[in-house]
Coordinates of C-alpha atoms and ligand atoms in Angstrom, one line a residue:
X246 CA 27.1 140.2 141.6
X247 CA 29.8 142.5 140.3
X248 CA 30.9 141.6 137.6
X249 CA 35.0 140.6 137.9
X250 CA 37.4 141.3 135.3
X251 CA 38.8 138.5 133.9
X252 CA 41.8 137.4 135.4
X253 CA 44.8 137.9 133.3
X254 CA 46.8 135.3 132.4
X255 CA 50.2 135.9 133.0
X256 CA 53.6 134.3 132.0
X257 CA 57.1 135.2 132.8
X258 CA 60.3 134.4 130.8
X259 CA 64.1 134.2 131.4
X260 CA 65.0 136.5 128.7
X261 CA 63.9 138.5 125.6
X262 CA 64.5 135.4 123.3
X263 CA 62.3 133.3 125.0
X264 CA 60.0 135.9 125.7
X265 CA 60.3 136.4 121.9
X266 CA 59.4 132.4 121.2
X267 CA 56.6 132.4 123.7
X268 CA 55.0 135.3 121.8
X269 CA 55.0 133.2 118.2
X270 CA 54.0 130.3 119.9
X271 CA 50.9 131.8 121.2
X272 CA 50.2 133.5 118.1
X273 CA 50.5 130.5 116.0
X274 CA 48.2 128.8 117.9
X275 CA 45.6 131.3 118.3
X276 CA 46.2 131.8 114.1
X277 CA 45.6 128.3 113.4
X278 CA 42.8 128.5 115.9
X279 CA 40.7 131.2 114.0
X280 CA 41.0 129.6 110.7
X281 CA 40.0 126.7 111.9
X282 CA 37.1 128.0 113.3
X283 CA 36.4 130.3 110.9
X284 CA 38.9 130.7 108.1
X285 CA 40.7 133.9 109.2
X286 CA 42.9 135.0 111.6
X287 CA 42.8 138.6 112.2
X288 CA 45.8 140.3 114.0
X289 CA 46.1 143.8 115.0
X290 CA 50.0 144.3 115.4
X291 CA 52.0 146.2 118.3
X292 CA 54.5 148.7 117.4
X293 CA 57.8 150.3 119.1
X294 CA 60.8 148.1 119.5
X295 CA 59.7 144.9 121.4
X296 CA 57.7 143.1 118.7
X297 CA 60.8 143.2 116.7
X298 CA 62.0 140.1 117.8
X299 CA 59.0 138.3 118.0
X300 CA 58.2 139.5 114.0
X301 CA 61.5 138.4 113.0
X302 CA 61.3 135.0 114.6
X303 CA 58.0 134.5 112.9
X304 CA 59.3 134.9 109.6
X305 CA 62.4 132.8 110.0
X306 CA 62.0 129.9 107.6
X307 CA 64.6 128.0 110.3
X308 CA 62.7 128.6 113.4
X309 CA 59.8 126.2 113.4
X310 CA 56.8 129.1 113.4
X311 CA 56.6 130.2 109.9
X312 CA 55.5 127.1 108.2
X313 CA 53.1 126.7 110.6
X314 CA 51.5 130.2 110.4
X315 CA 48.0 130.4 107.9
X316 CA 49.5 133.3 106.5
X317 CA 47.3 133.3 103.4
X318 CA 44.2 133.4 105.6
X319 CA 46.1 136.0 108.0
X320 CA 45.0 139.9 108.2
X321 CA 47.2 142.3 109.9
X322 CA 46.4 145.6 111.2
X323 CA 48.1 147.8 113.4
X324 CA 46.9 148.8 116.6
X325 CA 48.3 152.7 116.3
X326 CA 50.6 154.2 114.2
X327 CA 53.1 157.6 114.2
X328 CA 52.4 160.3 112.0
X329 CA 54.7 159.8 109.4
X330 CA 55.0 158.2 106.2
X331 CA 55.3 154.4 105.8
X332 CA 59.2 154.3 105.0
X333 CA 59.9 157.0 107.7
X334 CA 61.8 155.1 110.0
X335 CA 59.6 155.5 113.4
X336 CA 57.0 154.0 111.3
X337 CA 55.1 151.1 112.8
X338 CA 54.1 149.7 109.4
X339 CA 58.1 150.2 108.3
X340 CA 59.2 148.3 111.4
X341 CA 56.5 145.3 111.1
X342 CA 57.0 145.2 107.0
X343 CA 61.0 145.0 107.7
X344 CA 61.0 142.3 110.2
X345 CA 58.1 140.3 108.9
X346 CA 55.6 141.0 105.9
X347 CA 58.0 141.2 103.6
X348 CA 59.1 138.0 104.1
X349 CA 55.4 136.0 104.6
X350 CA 52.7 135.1 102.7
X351 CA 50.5 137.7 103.8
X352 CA 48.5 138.4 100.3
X353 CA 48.6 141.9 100.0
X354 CA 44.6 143.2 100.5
X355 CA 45.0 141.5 103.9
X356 CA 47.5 144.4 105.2
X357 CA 45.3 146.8 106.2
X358 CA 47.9 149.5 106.9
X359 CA 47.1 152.8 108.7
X360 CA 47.2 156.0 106.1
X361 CA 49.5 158.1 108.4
X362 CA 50.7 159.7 105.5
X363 CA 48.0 161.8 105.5
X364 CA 48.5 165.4 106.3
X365 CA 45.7 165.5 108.8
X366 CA 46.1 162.9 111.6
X367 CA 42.2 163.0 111.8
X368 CA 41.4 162.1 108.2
X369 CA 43.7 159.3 108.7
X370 CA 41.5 157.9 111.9
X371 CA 38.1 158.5 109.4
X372 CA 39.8 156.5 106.8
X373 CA 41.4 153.4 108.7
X374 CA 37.8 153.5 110.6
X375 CA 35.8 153.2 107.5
X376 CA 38.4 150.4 106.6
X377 CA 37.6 148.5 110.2
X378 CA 33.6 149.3 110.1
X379 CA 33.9 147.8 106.4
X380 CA 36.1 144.5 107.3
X381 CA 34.1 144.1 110.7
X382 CA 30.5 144.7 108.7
X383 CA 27.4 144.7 110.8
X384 CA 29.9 144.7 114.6
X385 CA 29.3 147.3 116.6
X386 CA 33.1 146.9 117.5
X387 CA 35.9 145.6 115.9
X388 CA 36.4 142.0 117.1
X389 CA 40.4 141.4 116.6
X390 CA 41.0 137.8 117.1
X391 CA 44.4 139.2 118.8
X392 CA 45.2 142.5 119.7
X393 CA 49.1 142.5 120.2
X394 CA 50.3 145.3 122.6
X395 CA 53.3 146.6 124.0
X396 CA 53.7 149.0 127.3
X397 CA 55.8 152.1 127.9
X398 CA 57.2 153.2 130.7
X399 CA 54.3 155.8 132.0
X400 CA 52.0 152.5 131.1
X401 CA 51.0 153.6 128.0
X402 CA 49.7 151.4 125.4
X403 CA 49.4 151.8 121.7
X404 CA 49.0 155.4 121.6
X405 CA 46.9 155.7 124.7
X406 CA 48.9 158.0 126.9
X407 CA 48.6 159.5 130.2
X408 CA 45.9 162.5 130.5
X409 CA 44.9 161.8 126.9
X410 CA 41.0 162.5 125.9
X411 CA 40.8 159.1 123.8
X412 CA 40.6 157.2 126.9
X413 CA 37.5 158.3 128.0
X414 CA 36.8 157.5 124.0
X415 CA 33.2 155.3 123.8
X416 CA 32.2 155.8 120.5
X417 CA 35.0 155.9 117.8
X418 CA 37.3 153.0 116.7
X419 CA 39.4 155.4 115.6
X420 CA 41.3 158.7 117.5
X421 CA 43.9 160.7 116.3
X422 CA 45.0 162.4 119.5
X423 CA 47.8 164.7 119.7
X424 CA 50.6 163.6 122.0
X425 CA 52.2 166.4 124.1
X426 CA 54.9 164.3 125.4
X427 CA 56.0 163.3 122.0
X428 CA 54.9 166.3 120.3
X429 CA 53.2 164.9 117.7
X430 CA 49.7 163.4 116.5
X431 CA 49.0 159.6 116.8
X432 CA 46.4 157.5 115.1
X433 CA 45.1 154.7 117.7
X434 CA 42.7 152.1 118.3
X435 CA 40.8 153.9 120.8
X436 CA 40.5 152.0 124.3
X437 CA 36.8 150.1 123.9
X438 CA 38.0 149.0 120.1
X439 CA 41.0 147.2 121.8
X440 CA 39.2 145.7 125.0
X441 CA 36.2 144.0 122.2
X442 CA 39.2 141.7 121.0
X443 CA 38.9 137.4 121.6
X444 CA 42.5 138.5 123.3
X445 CA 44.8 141.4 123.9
X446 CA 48.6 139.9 124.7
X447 CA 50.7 142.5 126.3
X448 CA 54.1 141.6 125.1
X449 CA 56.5 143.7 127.9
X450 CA 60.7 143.1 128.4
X451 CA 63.1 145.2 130.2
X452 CA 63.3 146.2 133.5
X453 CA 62.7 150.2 132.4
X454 CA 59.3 148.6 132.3
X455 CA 59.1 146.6 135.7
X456 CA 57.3 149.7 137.7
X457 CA 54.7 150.2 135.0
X458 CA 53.9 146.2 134.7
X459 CA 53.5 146.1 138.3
X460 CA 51.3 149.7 138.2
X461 CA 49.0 147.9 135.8
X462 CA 48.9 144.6 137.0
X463 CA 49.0 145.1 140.7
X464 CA 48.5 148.8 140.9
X465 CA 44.7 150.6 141.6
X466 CA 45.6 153.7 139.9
X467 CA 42.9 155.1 137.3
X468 CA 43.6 154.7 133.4
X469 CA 43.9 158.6 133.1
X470 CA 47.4 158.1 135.2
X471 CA 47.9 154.2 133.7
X472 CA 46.3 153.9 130.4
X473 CA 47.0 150.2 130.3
X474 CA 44.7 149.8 132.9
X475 CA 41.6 151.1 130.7
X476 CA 42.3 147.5 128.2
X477 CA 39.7 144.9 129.9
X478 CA 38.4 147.0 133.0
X479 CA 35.6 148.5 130.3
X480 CA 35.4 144.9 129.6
X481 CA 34.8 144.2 133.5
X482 CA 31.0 144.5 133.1
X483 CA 31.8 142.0 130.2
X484 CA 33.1 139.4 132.2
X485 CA 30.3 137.8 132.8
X486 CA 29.7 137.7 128.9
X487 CA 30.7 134.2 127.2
X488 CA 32.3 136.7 124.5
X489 CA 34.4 138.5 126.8
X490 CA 38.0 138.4 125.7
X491 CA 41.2 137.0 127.2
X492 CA 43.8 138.8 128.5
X493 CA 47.6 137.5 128.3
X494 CA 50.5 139.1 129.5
X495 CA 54.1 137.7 128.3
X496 CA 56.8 139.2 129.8
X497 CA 60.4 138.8 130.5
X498 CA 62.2 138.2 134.3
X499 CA 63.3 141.8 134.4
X500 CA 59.8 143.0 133.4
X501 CA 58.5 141.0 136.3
X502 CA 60.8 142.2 138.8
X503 CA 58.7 144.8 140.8
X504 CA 55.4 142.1 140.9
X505 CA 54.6 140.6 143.8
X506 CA 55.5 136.5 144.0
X507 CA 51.8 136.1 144.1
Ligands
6PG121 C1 54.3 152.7 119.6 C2 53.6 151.6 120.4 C3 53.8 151.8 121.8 C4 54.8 150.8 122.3 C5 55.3 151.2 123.7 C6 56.5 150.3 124.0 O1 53.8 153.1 118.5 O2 55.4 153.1 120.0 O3 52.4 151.3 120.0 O4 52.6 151.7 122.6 O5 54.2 149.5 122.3 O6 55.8 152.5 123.6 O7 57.5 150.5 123.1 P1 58.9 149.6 123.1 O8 58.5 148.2 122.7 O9 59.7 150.3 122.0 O10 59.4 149.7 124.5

């Protein structure tokens, strides 16, 4: 039998804010999940300008999620970060310590930041892999509890772009590609580091975004052209595999608007 890949789960919401409160909803519960289970909760966060929100609202003592978050028992990574230093303000680990760390719990050695300060992209992958192959000892991939993602409008994700090398990546955690489009080197989880999560949320609003949601979801088109399509199709051969992960897609009405009602 082939094996299927597992069937995303997928929910649509009126508006940013509730697409927002969804978000730390599910994350609480998966958080308080983990620890339960098995005393951590480890989190590899999204960058760019969605998670925003959903960072802020998790750290708002008035908002019913941050008491109820294990932060002390909480590890964050991120799941790529820009090239720049950690207070340049396109930084990923800038954005989530702004709206978020600063304002948790989160003890310090569990913020396993990304050294993009470091003059060669490439030394930066070696070191943040060294950091995952330490944390995840004896894996032969990183298993995130949640791997939080967002999706740009060519359906990229993290810093898995169209035509890039990394995603036919099958070794390395870690790739430090260089970005044509952008100009510029990223550091990124590479495409089978991602899909060996216990879940990969795609957090996705705006309807600059509703052609590449429905190109990923709906669409047939290979990862090369759609990199989002590479997360949980390597996995496909996993699905059969009571480890394989879960895939969750949150995303707003305008988002959605291109998907079929099915
Ligand atoms: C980054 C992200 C990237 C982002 C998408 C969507 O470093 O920018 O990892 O993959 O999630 O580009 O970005 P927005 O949320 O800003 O639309």
């Amino acid at each position: 039998m082939t094996a299927l890949a597992p069937t995303p789960r997928l929910a649509v919401l009126p508006d940013r804010r509730a697409l927002a409160a969804a978000a730390a909803s599910e994350i609480v519960e998966r958080a308080r999940a983990a620890v339960d289970h098995k005393g951590s909760f480890t989190w590899a966060l999204a960058g760019g300008g969605t998670p925003r929100d959903l960072y802020t609202l998790l750290a708002d003592p008035h908002a019913g999620f941050r008491g109820e978050m294990p932060w002390q028992q909480t590890h964050v990574f991120w799941g790529d970060e820009r090239h720049v230093l950690p207070d340049h303000p396109d930084s990923n680990f800038r954005m989530a310590r702004e709206a978020m760390l600063d304002a948790v719990p989160v003890p310090p050695h569990n913020i396993h930041r990304i050294p993009a300060e470091e003059a060669d992209a490439a030394r930066a992958a070696d070191l943040y892999e060294a950091e995952l192959r330490a944390f995840f000892a004896r894996e032969d991939w990183p298993r995130f509890d949640l791997v939080l993602l967002g999706l740009g409008a060519d359906a990229h994700t993290a810093s898995l772009f169209p035509g890039s090398p990394v995603l036919a990546e099958r070794v390395r955690w870690v790739a430090a590609p260089y970005v044509p489009a952008l100009a510029s080197f990223r550091i990124t989880l590479t495409p089978p580091a991602i899909d060996h999560a216990a879940a990969v949320l795609f957090l996705v609003a705006g309807d600059d975004k509703a052609a590449a949601v429905r190109a990923v979801i709906e669409g047939d088109e290979p990862p090369a052209l759609r990199p989002a399509r590479a997360i949980r199709t390597i996995s496909a051969t996993r699905a059969a595999d009571p480890n394989a992960g879960e895939l969750l897609w949150l995303i707003d009405h305008a988002a959605a608007r291109d998907l079929s009602k099915s």
